[in-house]
Amino acid sequence: MDAAALAEFLRRRRGELTPRDVGLSEGPRRRTPGLRREEVAQLAAMSVDYYTRLEQQRGPQPSEQMLASLTRALRLSRDERDYLYRMAGHGIPDDVSTAAHVAPALLRVLDRLDDSPALVISAVGETLVQNRMADALFGDRSALTGWERSDVYRWFRHPETERMLYPAHDRDRQSRALVANLRAAYGAMGARSRAGELVRELQRVSGEFSDLWDRHEVAKRFEDHKVLVHPEVGPIELDCQVLFTEDQGQALLVLTASGTEAEEKLRLLSVLGTQAFSVASTPSGAPATPLE
């Protein structure tokens, strides 16, 4: 670990960002150029004291999980992320971790969305980051690990809970859409990719998935209109738009209200926050993602 280089890099990157770059309010009487230490700590979900010690070369070696949080908080490119890991005494993240590196361009858009649920997902449906409105609508998925992070996996592994977000008449359509989207990712990434691993795991645990997979339906949805059933506010009619990265490896999902009633329900969700959800309520701790 090169503590001096790590500290200087963190200070420089913090100084180059503005609150607007990360979706924060500047507030009155702002004197600090760039972000404050407490703002970076907030974005990275760590204590201010811990982050301060890193910048002052007094902190312990940060874990890979902590470095991943700093990567997102400081909106690092992949090259900058690799440098951060090396200066912290770690190797470059493996393919699985690399796939979870959120594209900075998508993060910049997400940071500016405050009144609509929005989230960034990987090609296999893993939620990489989501805003507070998505927390309120779907629950906080930040604690999920392994295949439980994938909405495709949860949909077929825990159907008794994961499908409650959808009206009963729309669940078959969603099942087919999820499989068709995974088939598209499988075709692009190959049998030995993470998509291939997910397919094999789902074939092992779900006969329903295997039957749908054998239909060889292939499709990526760029937009959709749907009704989602929230446990507190009831059915919400939403339009979903999708923005893909250039390599199609990640997508930003944005859900907007379809009509006045839906707008009112989203405003209510903004007040309710995540209080309607608890990790104990479902095996995975959150409902399924609305679109793949």
GROMACS .gro file of C-alpha atoms in nm:
model
  292
    1MET     CA    1   0.000   0.000   0.000
    2ASP     CA    2   0.135   0.340  -0.105
    3ALA     CA    3  -0.040   0.554   0.155
    4ALA     CA    4   0.103   0.883   0.027
    5ALA     CA    5   0.000   0.825  -0.334
    6LEU     CA    6  -0.341   0.698  -0.225
    7ALA     CA    7  -0.402   1.005  -0.008
    8GLU     CA    8  -0.296   1.249  -0.279
    9PHE     CA    9  -0.511   1.074  -0.540
   10LEU     CA   10  -0.817   1.089  -0.317
   11ARG     CA   11  -0.762   1.458  -0.241
   12ARG     CA   12  -0.716   1.543  -0.609
   13ARG     CA   13  -1.022   1.355  -0.726
   14ARG     CA   14  -1.235   1.502  -0.446
   15GLY     CA   15  -1.122   1.851  -0.543
   16GLU     CA   16  -1.214   1.799  -0.909
   17LEU     CA   17  -1.578   1.711  -0.838
   18THR     CA   18  -1.860   1.951  -0.759
   19PRO     CA   19  -2.176   1.870  -0.562
   20ARG     CA   20  -2.371   1.899  -0.887
   21ASP     CA   21  -2.151   1.626  -1.040
   22VAL     CA   22  -2.275   1.378  -0.781
   23GLY     CA   23  -2.632   1.496  -0.735
   24LEU     CA   24  -2.581   1.699  -0.416
   25SER     CA   25  -2.691   2.051  -0.332
   26GLU     CA   26  -2.413   2.310  -0.304
   27GLY     CA   27  -2.581   2.494  -0.018
   28PRO     CA   28  -2.497   2.846   0.106
   29ARG     CA   29  -2.152   2.979   0.196
   30ARG     CA   30  -1.958   2.705   0.028
   31ARG     CA   31  -1.584   2.773   0.051
   32THR     CA   32  -1.432   2.432  -0.018
   33PRO     CA   33  -1.336   2.373  -0.383
   34GLY     CA   34  -1.474   2.040  -0.494
   35LEU     CA   35  -1.647   1.804  -0.254
   36ARG     CA   36  -1.613   1.810   0.122
   37ARG     CA   37  -1.475   1.505   0.299
   38GLU     CA   38  -1.808   1.441   0.467
   39GLU     CA   39  -1.978   1.443   0.126
   40VAL     CA   40  -1.744   1.178  -0.010
   41ALA     CA   41  -1.794   0.973   0.306
   42GLN     CA   42  -2.169   1.003   0.268
   43LEU     CA   43  -2.158   0.892  -0.097
   44ALA     CA   44  -1.930   0.601  -0.011
   45ALA     CA   45  -2.132   0.496   0.297
   46MET     CA   46  -1.834   0.520   0.532
   47SER     CA   47  -1.756   0.727   0.838
   48VAL     CA   48  -1.605   1.072   0.792
   49ASP     CA   49  -1.327   0.979   1.034
   50TYR     CA   50  -1.230   0.674   0.829
   51TYR     CA   51  -1.218   0.871   0.504
   52THR     CA   52  -1.026   1.156   0.668
   53ARG     CA   53  -0.761   0.915   0.792
   54LEU     CA   54  -0.715   0.781   0.439
   55GLU     CA   55  -0.651   1.132   0.310
   56GLN     CA   56  -0.410   1.198   0.595
   57GLN     CA   57  -0.213   0.875   0.541
   58ARG     CA   58  -0.321   0.746   0.882
   59GLY     CA   59  -0.580   0.490   0.779
   60PRO     CA   60  -0.550   0.111   0.760
   61GLN     CA   61  -0.546  -0.063   0.422
   62PRO     CA   62  -0.898  -0.027   0.281
   63SER     CA   63  -1.083  -0.341   0.179
   64GLU     CA   64  -1.183  -0.410  -0.182
   65GLN     CA   65  -1.544  -0.344  -0.084
   66MET     CA   66  -1.445  -0.002   0.051
   67LEU     CA   67  -1.248   0.074  -0.265
   68ALA     CA   68  -1.550  -0.017  -0.478
   69SER     CA   69  -1.757   0.232  -0.277
   70LEU     CA   70  -1.493   0.504  -0.324
   71THR     CA   71  -1.480   0.428  -0.696
   72ARG     CA   72  -1.849   0.506  -0.728
   73ALA     CA   73  -1.844   0.801  -0.489
   74LEU     CA   74  -1.560   0.971  -0.680
   75ARG     CA   75  -1.700   0.874  -1.023
   76LEU     CA   76  -1.373   0.710  -1.128
   77SER     CA   77  -1.307   0.580  -1.476
   78ARG     CA   78  -1.190   0.220  -1.507
   79ASP     CA   79  -0.825   0.327  -1.540
   80GLU     CA   80  -0.859   0.549  -1.232
   81ARG     CA   81  -1.025   0.266  -1.043
   82ASP     CA   82  -0.739   0.029  -1.128
   83TYR     CA   83  -0.488   0.289  -1.008
   84LEU     CA   84  -0.682   0.331  -0.681
   85TYR     CA   85  -0.672  -0.044  -0.618
   86ARG     CA   86  -0.299  -0.065  -0.689
   87MET     CA   87  -0.214   0.228  -0.460
   88ALA     CA   88  -0.421   0.063  -0.187
   89GLY     CA   89  -0.218  -0.256  -0.221
   90HIS     CA   90  -0.476  -0.467  -0.405
   91GLY     CA   91  -0.474  -0.632  -0.745
   92ILE     CA   92  -0.693  -0.512  -1.029
   93PRO     CA   93  -1.051  -0.634  -0.978
   94ASP     CA   94  -1.146  -0.959  -1.148
   95ASP     CA   95  -1.403  -0.992  -1.426
   96VAL     CA   96  -1.696  -1.013  -1.183
   97SER     CA   97  -1.593  -0.694  -1.005
   98THR     CA   98  -1.516  -0.525  -1.336
   99ALA     CA   99  -1.869  -0.594  -1.457
  100ALA     CA  100  -2.002  -0.418  -1.146
  101HIS     CA  101  -1.805  -0.100  -1.217
  102VAL     CA  102  -2.077   0.153  -1.296
  103ALA     CA  103  -2.022   0.353  -1.612
  104PRO     CA  104  -1.952   0.716  -1.506
  105ALA     CA  105  -2.178   0.846  -1.787
  106LEU     CA  106  -2.476   0.659  -1.643
  107LEU     CA  107  -2.391   0.776  -1.291
  108ARG     CA  108  -2.394   1.138  -1.406
  109VAL     CA  109  -2.745   1.097  -1.542
  110LEU     CA  110  -2.860   0.907  -1.232
  111ASP     CA  111  -2.727   1.182  -1.006
  112ARG     CA  112  -2.962   1.431  -1.169
  113LEU     CA  113  -3.274   1.220  -1.126
  114ASP     CA  114  -3.441   1.291  -0.795
  115ASP     CA  115  -3.816   1.271  -0.848
  116SER     CA  116  -3.831   0.946  -1.049
  117PRO     CA  117  -3.715   0.593  -0.958
  118ALA     CA  118  -3.394   0.511  -1.147
  119LEU     CA  119  -3.131   0.239  -1.124
  120VAL     CA  120  -2.831   0.103  -1.313
  121ILE     CA  121  -2.825  -0.270  -1.384
  122SER     CA  122  -2.574  -0.507  -1.542
  123ALA     CA  123  -2.637  -0.723  -1.848
  124VAL     CA  124  -2.754  -1.007  -1.620
  125GLY     CA  125  -2.991  -0.792  -1.416
  126GLU     CA  126  -2.770  -0.711  -1.116
  127THR     CA  127  -2.861  -0.381  -0.951
  128LEU     CA  128  -2.537  -0.183  -0.936
  129VAL     CA  129  -2.669   0.145  -0.795
  130GLN     CA  130  -3.010   0.305  -0.746
  131ASN     CA  131  -3.147   0.639  -0.632
  132ARG     CA  132  -3.360   0.705  -0.325
  133MET     CA  133  -3.687   0.682  -0.521
  134ALA     CA  134  -3.589   0.337  -0.647
  135ASP     CA  135  -3.514   0.245  -0.285
  136ALA     CA  136  -3.868   0.350  -0.196
  137LEU     CA  137  -4.028   0.162  -0.486
  138PHE     CA  138  -3.826  -0.161  -0.486
  139GLY     CA  139  -3.647  -0.168  -0.151
  140ASP     CA  140  -3.275  -0.125  -0.085
  141ARG     CA  141  -3.074  -0.399  -0.257
  142SER     CA  142  -2.733  -0.279  -0.137
  143ALA     CA  143  -2.691  -0.573   0.103
  144LEU     CA  144  -2.757  -0.843  -0.159
  145THR     CA  145  -2.466  -1.062  -0.269
  146GLY     CA  146  -2.396  -1.335  -0.523
  147TRP     CA  147  -2.671  -1.427  -0.765
  148GLU     CA  148  -2.929  -1.275  -0.530
  149ARG     CA  149  -2.826  -0.940  -0.679
  150SER     CA  150  -2.975  -1.045  -1.013
  151ASP     CA  151  -3.345  -0.977  -1.058
  152VAL     CA  152  -3.359  -1.261  -1.313
  153TYR     CA  153  -3.229  -1.506  -1.055
  154ARG     CA  154  -3.463  -1.383  -0.781
  155TRP     CA  155  -3.763  -1.390  -1.014
  156PHE     CA  156  -3.726  -1.763  -1.078
  157ARG     CA  157  -3.566  -1.864  -0.747
  158HIS     CA  158  -3.817  -1.686  -0.519
  159PRO     CA  159  -4.133  -1.654  -0.730
  160GLU     CA  160  -4.363  -1.656  -0.427
  161THR     CA  161  -4.226  -1.320  -0.311
  162GLU     CA  162  -4.044  -1.160  -0.602
  163ARG     CA  163  -4.349  -1.150  -0.828
  164MET     CA  164  -4.578  -0.969  -0.586
  165LEU     CA  165  -4.470  -0.636  -0.735
  166TYR     CA  166  -4.653  -0.729  -1.056
  167PRO     CA  167  -5.026  -0.783  -1.111
  168ALA     CA  168  -5.101  -1.154  -1.152
  169HIS     CA  169  -5.208  -1.113  -1.515
  170ASP     CA  170  -4.870  -0.959  -1.612
  171ARG     CA  171  -4.632  -1.208  -1.450
  172ASP     CA  172  -4.609  -1.451  -1.741
  173ARG     CA  173  -4.517  -1.168  -1.974
  174GLN     CA  174  -4.247  -1.053  -1.736
  175SER     CA  175  -4.107  -1.407  -1.707
  176ARG     CA  176  -4.073  -1.433  -2.084
  177ALA     CA  177  -3.923  -1.085  -2.111
  178LEU     CA  178  -3.657  -1.157  -1.849
  179VAL     CA  179  -3.555  -1.480  -2.021
  180ALA     CA  180  -3.553  -1.318  -2.366
  181ASN     CA  181  -3.329  -1.040  -2.234
  182LEU     CA  182  -3.094  -1.291  -2.073
  183ARG     CA  183  -3.083  -1.481  -2.404
  184ALA     CA  184  -2.969  -1.159  -2.575
  185ALA     CA  185  -2.695  -1.110  -2.314
  186TYR     CA  186  -2.593  -1.475  -2.351
  187GLY     CA  187  -2.562  -1.432  -2.726
  188ALA     CA  188  -2.347  -1.122  -2.689
  189MET     CA  189  -2.127  -1.247  -2.404
  190GLY     CA  190  -2.095  -1.617  -2.479
  191ALA     CA  191  -2.149  -1.945  -2.295
  192ARG     CA  192  -1.841  -1.900  -2.072
  193SER     CA  193  -1.944  -1.554  -1.955
  194ARG     CA  194  -2.131  -1.448  -1.642
  195ALA     CA  195  -2.451  -1.469  -1.847
  196GLY     CA  196  -2.369  -1.831  -1.925
  197GLU     CA  197  -2.305  -1.903  -1.557
  198LEU     CA  198  -2.642  -1.755  -1.464
  199VAL     CA  199  -2.821  -1.960  -1.730
  200ARG     CA  200  -2.667  -2.283  -1.602
  201GLU     CA  201  -2.754  -2.198  -1.241
  202LEU     CA  202  -3.115  -2.118  -1.328
  203GLN     CA  203  -3.148  -2.435  -1.534
  204ARG     CA  204  -3.036  -2.623  -1.224
  205VAL     CA  205  -3.287  -2.462  -0.984
  206SER     CA  206  -3.590  -2.373  -1.198
  207GLY     CA  207  -3.787  -2.595  -1.432
  208GLU     CA  208  -3.993  -2.293  -1.539
  209PHE     CA  209  -3.680  -2.111  -1.649
  210SER     CA  210  -3.556  -2.416  -1.841
  211ASP     CA  211  -3.885  -2.441  -2.031
  212LEU     CA  212  -3.875  -2.072  -2.124
  213TRP     CA  213  -3.506  -2.089  -2.216
  214ASP     CA  214  -3.577  -2.371  -2.461
  215ARG     CA  215  -3.812  -2.138  -2.654
  216HIS     CA  216  -3.509  -1.938  -2.775
  217GLU     CA  217  -3.688  -1.604  -2.756
  218VAL     CA  218  -3.446  -1.311  -2.787
  219ALA     CA  219  -3.532  -0.947  -2.716
  220LYS     CA  220  -3.410  -0.631  -2.543
  221ARG     CA  221  -3.670  -0.382  -2.432
  222PHE     CA  222  -3.589  -0.014  -2.468
  223GLU     CA  223  -3.921   0.107  -2.329
  224ASP     CA  224  -4.222  -0.036  -2.155
  225HIS     CA  225  -4.552   0.059  -1.995
  226LYS     CA  226  -4.651  -0.127  -1.681
  227VAL     CA  227  -4.834  -0.132  -1.352
  228LEU     CA  228  -4.630  -0.205  -1.038
  229VAL     CA  229  -4.802  -0.288  -0.708
  230HIS     CA  230  -4.634  -0.125  -0.408
  231PRO     CA  231  -4.722  -0.272  -0.064
  232GLU     CA  232  -4.814   0.071   0.078
  233VAL     CA  233  -4.951   0.287  -0.204
  234GLY     CA  234  -5.098   0.015  -0.426
  235PRO     CA  235  -5.085  -0.003  -0.808
  236ILE     CA  236  -4.873   0.261  -0.983
  237GLU     CA  237  -4.893   0.306  -1.361
  238LEU     CA  238  -4.543   0.379  -1.493
  239ASP     CA  239  -4.350   0.426  -1.815
  240CYS     CA  240  -3.998   0.283  -1.823
  241GLN     CA  241  -3.720   0.410  -2.049
  242VAL     CA  242  -3.379   0.246  -2.083
  243LEU     CA  243  -3.042   0.399  -2.168
  244PHE     CA  244  -2.763   0.152  -2.253
  245THR     CA  245  -2.388   0.202  -2.244
  246GLU     CA  246  -2.213   0.178  -2.581
  247ASP     CA  247  -2.109  -0.183  -2.520
  248GLN     CA  248  -2.460  -0.276  -2.398
  249GLY     CA  249  -2.306  -0.404  -2.075
  250GLN     CA  250  -2.504  -0.177  -1.843
  251ALA     CA  251  -2.836   0.004  -1.859
  252LEU     CA  252  -2.997   0.295  -1.678
  253LEU     CA  253  -3.368   0.234  -1.608
  254VAL     CA  254  -3.585   0.538  -1.543
  255LEU     CA  255  -3.950   0.505  -1.440
  256THR     CA  256  -4.182   0.802  -1.481
  257ALA     CA  257  -4.542   0.850  -1.376
  258SER     CA  258  -4.808   0.781  -1.636
  259GLY     CA  259  -5.075   1.028  -1.535
  260THR     CA  260  -5.170   1.248  -1.241
  261GLU     CA  261  -5.264   0.964  -1.006
  262ALA     CA  262  -4.927   0.796  -1.056
  263GLU     CA  263  -4.748   1.128  -0.993
  264GLU     CA  264  -4.931   1.162  -0.661
  265LYS     CA  265  -4.835   0.809  -0.561
  266LEU     CA  266  -4.469   0.869  -0.644
  267ARG     CA  267  -4.477   1.183  -0.428
  268LEU     CA  268  -4.619   0.975  -0.146
  269LEU     CA  269  -4.343   0.718  -0.197
  270SER     CA  270  -4.087   0.994  -0.167
  271VAL     CA  271  -4.222   1.065   0.181
  272LEU     CA  272  -4.260   0.700   0.284
  273GLY     CA  273  -3.907   0.607   0.179
  274THR     CA  274  -3.811   0.245   0.249
  275GLN     CA  275  -4.016   0.197   0.566
  276ALA     CA  276  -4.250  -0.046   0.386
  277PHE     CA  277  -3.967  -0.292   0.326
  278SER     CA  278  -3.762  -0.513   0.555
  279VAL     CA  279  -3.496  -0.768   0.472
  280ALA     CA  280  -3.693  -1.025   0.668
  281SER     CA  281  -3.998  -0.982   0.444
  282THR     CA  282  -3.851  -1.177   0.151
  283PRO     CA  283  -3.568  -1.426   0.096
  284SER     CA  284  -3.379  -1.169  -0.108
  285GLY     CA  285  -3.476  -0.862   0.090
  286ALA     CA  286  -3.634  -0.667  -0.200
  287PRO     CA  287  -3.885  -0.697  -0.484
  288ALA     CA  288  -3.783  -0.760  -0.842
  289THR     CA  289  -3.658  -0.506  -1.091
  290PRO     CA  290  -3.932  -0.394  -1.330
  291LEU     CA  291  -3.756  -0.427  -1.662
  292GLU     CA  292  -3.468  -0.599  -1.832
   0.00000   0.00000   0.00000
